[in-house]
PDB file of C-alpha atoms in Angstrom:
ATOM      1  CA  ALA A   1      17.050 133.572  45.747  1.00  0.00           C
ATOM      2  CA  LEU A   2      19.910 135.068  47.771  1.00  0.00           C
ATOM      3  CA  GLN A   3      21.072 137.155  44.841  1.00  0.00           C
ATOM      4  CA  ASN A   4      17.538 138.451  44.207  1.00  0.00           C
ATOM      5  CA  ALA A   5      17.327 139.531  47.852  1.00  0.00           C
ATOM      6  CA  ARG A   6      20.767 141.141  47.685  1.00  0.00           C
ATOM      7  CA  ASN A   7      19.686 143.114  44.641  1.00  0.00           C
ATOM      8  CA  GLU A   8      16.884 144.546  46.817  1.00  0.00           C
ATOM      9  CA  GLY A   9      19.372 145.496  49.551  1.00  0.00           C
ATOM     10  CA  PHE A  10      18.519 142.826  52.128  1.00  0.00           C
ATOM     11  CA  ILE A  11      21.254 141.521  54.438  1.00  0.00           C
ATOM     12  CA  TYR A  12      19.156 139.738  57.116  1.00  0.00           C
ATOM     13  CA  PHE A  13      17.469 136.438  56.241  1.00  0.00           C
ATOM     14  CA  ILE A  14      15.321 133.775  57.869  1.00  0.00           C
ATOM     15  CA  ALA A  15      15.653 130.580  55.879  1.00  0.00           C
ATOM     16  CA  ALA A  16      13.696 127.435  56.787  1.00  0.00           C
ATOM     17  CA  LEU A  17      15.945 125.040  54.905  1.00  0.00           C
ATOM     18  CA  THR A  18      16.781 121.355  54.879  1.00  0.00           C
ATOM     19  CA  GLN A  19      20.242 120.165  55.896  1.00  0.00           C
ATOM     20  CA  ASN A  20      21.368 120.248  52.249  1.00  0.00           C
ATOM     21  CA  GLY A  21      20.001 123.758  51.772  1.00  0.00           C
ATOM     22  CA  ALA A  22      21.674 124.974  54.960  1.00  0.00           C
ATOM     23  CA  ASN A  23      25.040 123.575  53.832  1.00  0.00           C
ATOM     24  CA  MET A  24      24.598 125.359  50.486  1.00  0.00           C
ATOM     25  CA  VAL A  25      23.784 128.675  52.164  1.00  0.00           C
ATOM     26  CA  ASN A  26      26.810 128.181  54.414  1.00  0.00           C
ATOM     27  CA  SER A  27      29.006 128.226  51.305  1.00  0.00           C
ATOM     28  CA  LEU A  28      27.208 131.247  49.761  1.00  0.00           C
ATOM     29  CA  ILE A  29      26.771 133.638  52.689  1.00  0.00           C
ATOM     30  CA  LEU A  30      28.691 136.936  52.541  1.00  0.00           C
ATOM     31  CA  PRO A  31      30.530 138.440  55.547  1.00  0.00           C
ATOM     32  CA  ASN A  32      28.043 141.348  55.890  1.00  0.00           C
ATOM     33  CA  GLU A  33      24.976 139.082  55.942  1.00  0.00           C
ATOM     34  CA  LEU A  34      23.197 137.351  58.812  1.00  0.00           C
ATOM     35  CA  ILE A  35      21.135 134.241  58.136  1.00  0.00           C
ATOM     36  CA  TYR A  36      18.942 132.550  60.737  1.00  0.00           C
ATOM     37  CA  ILE A  37      17.968 128.927  60.044  1.00  0.00           C
ATOM     38  CA  PRO A  38      15.103 127.771  62.301  1.00  0.00           C
ATOM     39  CA  SER A  39      14.906 124.252  60.910  1.00  0.00           C
ATOM     40  CA  VAL A  40      18.423 122.810  61.329  1.00  0.00           C
ATOM     41  CA  HIS A  41      20.776 122.352  64.283  1.00  0.00           C
ATOM     42  CA  SER A  42      24.368 123.515  63.891  1.00  0.00           C
ATOM     43  CA  SER A  43      25.662 119.943  64.363  1.00  0.00           C
ATOM     44  CA  PHE A  44      24.190 119.046  60.934  1.00  0.00           C
ATOM     45  CA  ILE A  45      26.432 121.581  59.144  1.00  0.00           C
ATOM     46  CA  ILE A  46      30.079 121.203  58.148  1.00  0.00           C
ATOM     47  CA  ASN A  47      32.185 124.114  59.494  1.00  0.00           C
ATOM     48  CA  PRO A  48      29.311 126.623  59.869  1.00  0.00           C
ATOM     49  CA  LYS A  49      30.162 130.306  59.265  1.00  0.00           C
ATOM     50  CA  PRO A  50      29.921 132.588  62.335  1.00  0.00           C
ATOM     51  CA  ASN A  51      27.173 134.732  60.744  1.00  0.00           C
ATOM     52  CA  LEU A  52      24.940 131.696  60.269  1.00  0.00           C
ATOM     53  CA  ILE A  53      22.657 131.221  63.302  1.00  0.00           C
ATOM     54  CA  PHE A  54      20.723 128.028  63.994  1.00  0.00           C
ATOM     55  CA  GLY A  55      17.433 127.454  65.773  1.00  0.00           C
ATOM     56  CA  GLY A  56      16.876 123.764  65.031  1.00  0.00           C
ATOM     57  CA  ILE A  57      16.302 121.001  67.562  1.00  0.00           C
ATOM     58  CA  ASP A  58      19.299 119.289  69.170  1.00  0.00           C
ATOM     59  CA  TYR A  59      18.041 115.784  68.437  1.00  0.00           C
ATOM     60  CA  LYS A  60      21.154 114.164  69.880  1.00  0.00           C
ATOM     61  CA  ASP A  61      20.433 115.706  73.277  1.00  0.00           C
ATOM     62  CA  GLN A  62      16.755 114.761  73.025  1.00  0.00           C
ATOM     63  CA  ILE A  63      17.669 111.140  72.361  1.00  0.00           C
ATOM     64  CA  SER A  64      20.085 111.167  75.305  1.00  0.00           C
ATOM     65  CA  ALA A  65      17.226 112.414  77.505  1.00  0.00           C
ATOM     66  CA  LEU A  66      14.833 109.762  76.166  1.00  0.00           C
ATOM     67  CA  LEU A  67      17.359 106.980  76.809  1.00  0.00           C
ATOM     68  CA  ALA A  68      16.972 107.705  80.526  1.00  0.00           C
ATOM     69  CA  TYR A  69      13.473 106.163  80.217  1.00  0.00           C
ATOM     70  CA  SER A  70      14.598 103.130  78.215  1.00  0.00           C
ATOM     71  CA  ASN A  71      16.066  99.767  79.067  1.00  0.00           C
ATOM     72  CA  GLU A  72      19.165  98.375  77.335  1.00  0.00           C
ATOM     73  CA  LYS A  73      17.276  96.606  74.526  1.00  0.00           C
ATOM     74  CA  ILE A  74      16.681  99.184  71.784  1.00  0.00           C
ATOM     75  CA  VAL A  75      14.817  99.104  68.468  1.00  0.00           C
ATOM     76  CA  ALA A  76      14.819 102.222  66.253  1.00  0.00           C
ATOM     77  CA  PHE A  77      12.445 102.808  63.333  1.00  0.00           C
ATOM     78  CA  ASP A  78      13.200 105.169  60.455  1.00  0.00           C
ATOM     79  CA  ASP A  79      11.336 106.018  57.242  1.00  0.00           C
ATOM     80  CA  GLY A  80      14.336 106.149  54.916  1.00  0.00           C
ATOM     81  CA  SER A  81      14.563 109.963  55.138  1.00  0.00           C
ATOM     82  CA  SER A  82      17.851 111.701  55.947  1.00  0.00           C
ATOM     83  CA  LEU A  83      16.417 112.933  59.264  1.00  0.00           C
ATOM     84  CA  GLY A  84      15.122 109.493  60.235  1.00  0.00           C
ATOM     85  CA  GLN A  85      18.487 107.916  59.455  1.00  0.00           C
ATOM     86  CA  LYS A  86      20.311 110.645  61.383  1.00  0.00           C
ATOM     87  CA  LEU A  87      18.108 110.050  64.436  1.00  0.00           C
ATOM     88  CA  ASN A  88      18.764 106.310  64.195  1.00  0.00           C
ATOM     89  CA  GLU A  89      22.472 107.077  64.058  1.00  0.00           C
ATOM     90  CA  TYR A  90      22.220 109.066  67.311  1.00  0.00           C
ATOM     91  CA  VAL A  91      20.380 106.170  68.961  1.00  0.00           C
ATOM     92  CA  ARG A  92      22.909 103.632  67.656  1.00  0.00           C
ATOM     93  CA  MET A  93      25.844 105.684  68.975  1.00  0.00           C
ATOM     94  CA  GLN A  94      24.430 105.537  72.502  1.00  0.00           C
ATOM     95  CA  SER A  95      23.154 101.935  72.576  1.00  0.00           C
ATOM     96  CA  SER A  96      24.743  98.516  72.964  1.00  0.00           C
ATOM     97  CA  ASP A  97      21.844  96.108  72.247  1.00  0.00           C
ATOM     98  CA  TYR A  98      20.505  97.789  69.099  1.00  0.00           C
ATOM     99  CA  HIS A  99      18.224  96.706  66.245  1.00  0.00           C
ATOM    100  CA  GLU A 100      17.024  98.826  63.315  1.00  0.00           C
ATOM    101  CA  ALA A 101      13.807  98.668  61.297  1.00  0.00           C
ATOM    102  CA  SER A 102      12.521 100.764  58.380  1.00  0.00           C
ATOM    103  CA  ILE A 103       9.047 101.704  57.197  1.00  0.00           C
ATOM    104  CA  VAL A 104       9.668 103.009  53.689  1.00  0.00           C
ATOM    105  CA  GLY A 105       7.166 104.412  51.226  1.00  0.00           C
ATOM    106  CA  LYS A 106       3.509 103.563  51.765  1.00  0.00           C
ATOM    107  CA  ASP A 107       4.034 100.421  53.841  1.00  0.00           C
ATOM    108  CA  ILE A 108       1.132  99.981  56.252  1.00  0.00           C
ATOM    109  CA  ASN A 109       1.431  96.315  57.151  1.00  0.00           C
ATOM    110  CA  LEU A 110       4.205  95.645  59.648  1.00  0.00           C
ATOM    111  CA  ASN A 111       3.467  91.951  60.205  1.00  0.00           C
ATOM    112  CA  ASP A 112       6.751  90.772  58.679  1.00  0.00           C
ATOM    113  CA  THR A 113       8.785  93.288  60.676  1.00  0.00           C
ATOM    114  CA  LEU A 114       7.012  92.702  63.979  1.00  0.00           C
ATOM    115  CA  SER A 115       6.969  88.922  63.549  1.00  0.00           C
ATOM    116  CA  LYS A 116      10.579  88.923  64.795  1.00  0.00           C
ATOM    117  CA  LYS A 117       9.205  88.888  68.342  1.00  0.00           C
ATOM    118  CA  SER A 118      12.556  88.242  69.993  1.00  0.00           C
ATOM    119  CA  LYS A 119      13.767  91.622  68.696  1.00  0.00           C
ATOM    120  CA  PHE A 120      10.763  93.546  70.009  1.00  0.00           C
ATOM    121  CA  ASP A 121       9.639  91.842  73.216  1.00  0.00           C
ATOM    122  CA  ASN A 122      10.521  94.067  76.190  1.00  0.00           C
ATOM    123  CA  ALA A 123      12.347  96.499  73.887  1.00  0.00           C
ATOM    124  CA  SER A 124      12.396 100.292  74.044  1.00  0.00           C
ATOM    125  CA  VAL A 125      11.296 101.437  70.589  1.00  0.00           C
ATOM    126  CA  PHE A 126      12.392 104.773  69.125  1.00  0.00           C
ATOM    127  CA  LEU A 127       9.822 106.126  66.678  1.00  0.00           C
ATOM    128  CA  ASN A 128      12.091 108.173  64.396  1.00  0.00           C
ATOM    129  CA  ILE A 129       9.209 108.318  61.932  1.00  0.00           C
ATOM    130  CA  PRO A 130       6.328 110.729  61.199  1.00  0.00           C
ATOM    131  CA  ILE A 131       3.142 110.540  63.237  1.00  0.00           C
ATOM    132  CA  VAL A 132       1.115 108.372  60.806  1.00  0.00           C
ATOM    133  CA  LYS A 133       3.775 105.665  60.721  1.00  0.00           C
ATOM    134  CA  ALA A 134       4.395 106.030  64.451  1.00  0.00           C
ATOM    135  CA  SER A 135       0.714 105.279  65.044  1.00  0.00           C
ATOM    136  CA  LEU A 136       0.992 102.155  62.873  1.00  0.00           C
ATOM    137  CA  VAL A 137       3.788 100.801  65.045  1.00  0.00           C
ATOM    138  CA  ALA A 138       1.975 101.638  68.286  1.00  0.00           C
ATOM    139  CA  THR A 139      -1.212  99.939  67.053  1.00  0.00           C
ATOM    140  CA  GLN A 140       0.205  96.893  65.293  1.00  0.00           C
ATOM    141  CA  VAL A 141       2.523  95.750  68.095  1.00  0.00           C
ATOM    142  CA  LYS A 142      -0.632  94.924  70.053  1.00  0.00           C
ATOM    143  CA  GLY A 143      -1.940  92.864  67.134  1.00  0.00           C
ATOM    144  CA  GLN A 144       1.268  90.844  67.132  1.00  0.00           C
ATOM    145  CA  LYS A 145       1.033  90.417  70.925  1.00  0.00           C
ATOM    146  CA  VAL A 146       4.404  92.086  71.373  1.00  0.00           C
ATOM    147  CA  LYS A 147       4.969  93.604  74.799  1.00  0.00           C
ATOM    148  CA  LEU A 148       7.203  96.657  74.538  1.00  0.00           C
ATOM    149  CA  HIS A 149       9.058  98.323  77.391  1.00  0.00           C
ATOM    150  CA  GLN A 150       8.602 101.904  76.105  1.00  0.00           C
ATOM    151  CA  LEU A 151       7.749 103.918  73.014  1.00  0.00           C
ATOM    152  CA  LEU A 152      10.058 106.919  72.586  1.00  0.00           C
ATOM    153  CA  SER A 153      10.072 109.822  70.138  1.00  0.00           C
ATOM    154  CA  THR A 154      11.846 113.123  69.594  1.00  0.00           C
ATOM    155  CA  GLN A 155      10.269 116.488  68.738  1.00  0.00           C
ATOM    156  CA  ILE A 156       9.065 115.197  65.354  1.00  0.00           C
ATOM    157  CA  ASN A 157       5.986 113.685  67.032  1.00  0.00           C
ATOM    158  CA  PHE A 158       5.311 116.442  69.581  1.00  0.00           C
ATOM    159  CA  LEU A 159       1.971 117.278  67.946  1.00  0.00           C
ATOM    160  CA  PRO A 160      -1.540 117.556  69.396  1.00  0.00           C
ATOM    161  CA  ASN A 161      -3.030 115.155  66.846  1.00  0.00           C
ATOM    162  CA  ILE A 162      -0.938 112.326  68.270  1.00  0.00           C
ATOM    163  CA  PHE A 163      -3.825 111.836  70.714  1.00  0.00           C
ATOM    164  CA  ASN A 164      -6.116 111.101  67.770  1.00  0.00           C
ATOM    165  CA  ALA A 165      -3.558 109.063  65.851  1.00  0.00           C
ATOM    166  CA  ILE A 166      -2.603 106.761  68.741  1.00  0.00           C
ATOM    167  CA  ALA A 167      -5.348 105.355  70.962  1.00  0.00           C
ATOM    168  CA  GLN A 168      -4.998 105.830  74.709  1.00  0.00           C
ATOM    169  CA  ARG A 169      -4.445 102.111  75.345  1.00  0.00           C
ATOM    170  CA  ASP A 170      -1.544 102.132  72.846  1.00  0.00           C
ATOM    171  CA  ARG A 171       0.301 105.112  74.346  1.00  0.00           C
ATOM    172  CA  GLN A 172       0.447 104.155  78.007  1.00  0.00           C
ATOM    173  CA  ASN A 173       4.253 104.034  77.860  1.00  0.00           C
ATOM    174  CA  LEU A 174       4.870 106.690  75.200  1.00  0.00           C
ATOM    175  CA  PHE A 175       7.453 109.395  75.951  1.00  0.00           C
ATOM    176  CA  ILE A 176       7.975 112.360  73.606  1.00  0.00           C
ATOM    177  CA  ALA A 177      10.767 114.913  73.958  1.00  0.00           C
ATOM    178  CA  ASN A 178       9.953 118.628  73.693  1.00  0.00           C
ATOM    179  CA  SER A 179      12.436 121.506  73.599  1.00  0.00           C
ATOM    180  CA  LEU A 180       9.880 124.323  73.189  1.00  0.00           C
ATOM    181  CA  ASN A 181       9.423 126.450  76.298  1.00  0.00           C
ATOM    182  CA  PRO A 182       5.914 127.473  77.389  1.00  0.00           C
ATOM    183  CA  VAL A 183       4.827 130.782  75.843  1.00  0.00           C
ATOM    184  CA  ASN A 184       2.463 133.447  77.155  1.00  0.00           C
ATOM    185  CA  ASP A 185      -1.057 134.174  75.900  1.00  0.00           C
ATOM    186  CA  LEU A 186       0.008 137.298  73.984  1.00  0.00           C
ATOM    187  CA  PHE A 187       2.564 135.307  72.035  1.00  0.00           C
ATOM    188  CA  LEU A 188       0.019 132.545  71.368  1.00  0.00           C
ATOM    189  CA  GLY A 189      -2.435 135.187  70.140  1.00  0.00           C
ATOM    190  CA  LEU A 190       0.114 136.565  67.686  1.00  0.00           C
ATOM    191  CA  GLY A 191       0.622 133.053  66.394  1.00  0.00           C
ATOM    192  CA  ASP A 192      -3.125 132.639  65.877  1.00  0.00           C
ATOM    193  CA  LEU A 193      -3.071 135.641  63.519  1.00  0.00           C
ATOM    194  CA  PHE A 194      -0.730 133.656  61.275  1.00  0.00           C
ATOM    195  CA  ASP A 195      -2.456 130.302  61.892  1.00  0.00           C
ATOM    196  CA  VAL A 196       0.599 128.990  63.773  1.00  0.00           C
ATOM    197  CA  ASP A 197       0.420 127.257  67.156  1.00  0.00           C
ATOM    198  CA  PHE A 198       3.718 128.154  68.844  1.00  0.00           C
ATOM    199  CA  ARG A 199       3.201 125.393  71.434  1.00  0.00           C
ATOM    200  CA  TYR A 200       3.735 122.692  68.811  1.00  0.00           C
ATOM    201  CA  SER A 201       5.202 124.239  65.652  1.00  0.00           C
ATOM    202  CA  GLN A 202       8.966 124.044  66.119  1.00  0.00           C
ATOM    203  CA  ILE A 203       9.605 125.980  62.894  1.00  0.00           C
ATOM    204  CA  GLY A 204       7.088 128.684  63.831  1.00  0.00           C
ATOM    205  CA  TYR A 205       8.370 128.938  67.406  1.00  0.00           C
ATOM    206  CA  SER A 206      11.992 129.107  66.312  1.00  0.00           C
ATOM    207  CA  SER A 207      11.283 131.555  63.459  1.00  0.00           C
ATOM    208  CA  ALA A 208       9.473 133.947  65.812  1.00  0.00           C
ATOM    209  CA  PHE A 209      12.346 134.006  68.282  1.00  0.00           C
ATOM    210  CA  GLY A 210      14.845 134.270  65.432  1.00  0.00           C
ATOM    211  CA  ALA A 211      13.037 137.311  64.018  1.00  0.00           C
ATOM    212  CA  GLU A 212      13.071 138.928  67.457  1.00  0.00           C
ATOM    213  CA  TYR A 213      16.772 138.179  67.832  1.00  0.00           C
TER     214      TYR A 213
END
């Protein structure tokens, strides 16, 4: 794809890549090119080139901010993805009393996981999982009569449909980090033309500012 673009004379790129894709581009970029990656933070890349610019979320900082709302007893959920495992790693690095749980594949029944009540009672739970699985945890802890201290999540669950996915009674102590600054009505209107809500789409928000840069 890079070579095809080079053949057309392009030297500026916006590339919404995964961590693996960003590392590959880091090894392929030429000195006269500038590549903006809205989807990955620089900390995910090994020895990033100076002409590679990153607009991804600093999840490590978000987790540090969320820990200010937690107690010392921490449980972190992941979904087996590289991002989920990376987020769990950031939580583990900054916690002393730490327990990990996974919701892999199409698991929807968490009875076995949540039956370990001693692990979950009065714990601060990091939802390093997509919104559907996050809603399962928030809902099913009540069914198991587990009393959590807090529910915590990074940018991955900063979405408007979280209010539909998680009932009000189940999100009384839910804290979600957000690194997107408020944007003006003109900017929101431009986003509407492309069916992108810049208040919630981290990739859209970051891509727009990257294009301007």
